[in-house]
Amino acid sequence: MTTQSPWPENTVARYLTVGGATVDITHDTRYVGDTQPNVSHAQCNGCPAYTHSGWAAHAGRWDNGSAGADSAACAWAQSHAETCRAMPKPA
Ligand SMILES: [Zn+2]
């Protein structure tokens, strides 16, 4: 069910854990008042583990800086997915 479930809006990557859950990488805002995405957020859906990677600002624009944060979040997701055995709760 997890691999077939729809990707939430803003999801840029998804990893399947050994426990059968997913780790989703999304673009998110760091603070409630932020109007543009400025962090890459990785969240495991099987356990509470997550990480944030802040984007680098380039010429005052946050949206040019996501590449490094995405690869950091994806690297975390990859290594978490390899070891996380928590199973997703049935819906
Ligand atoms: Zn996990």
Short mmCIF file of C-alpha atoms and ligand atoms in Angstrom, two decimals, residues 17 44 46-47 49 80 84 86, ligand 1:
data_model
loop_
_atom_site.label_atom_id
_atom_site.label_comp_id
_atom_site.label_asym_id
_atom_site.label_seq_id
_atom_site.Cartn_x
_atom_site.Cartn_y
_atom_site.Cartn_z
CA THR A 17 12.33 1.50 4.01
CA CYS A 44 9.89 8.81 7.82
CA GLY A 46 7.10 4.51 9.82
CA CYS A 47 8.78 6.16 12.79
CA ALA A 49 12.62 10.27 12.47
CA HIS A 80 17.52 5.82 7.21
CA CYS A 84 14.40 1.54 9.62
CA ALA A 86 9.25 0.38 11.69
ZN ZN B 1 11.95 5.35 10.21
#
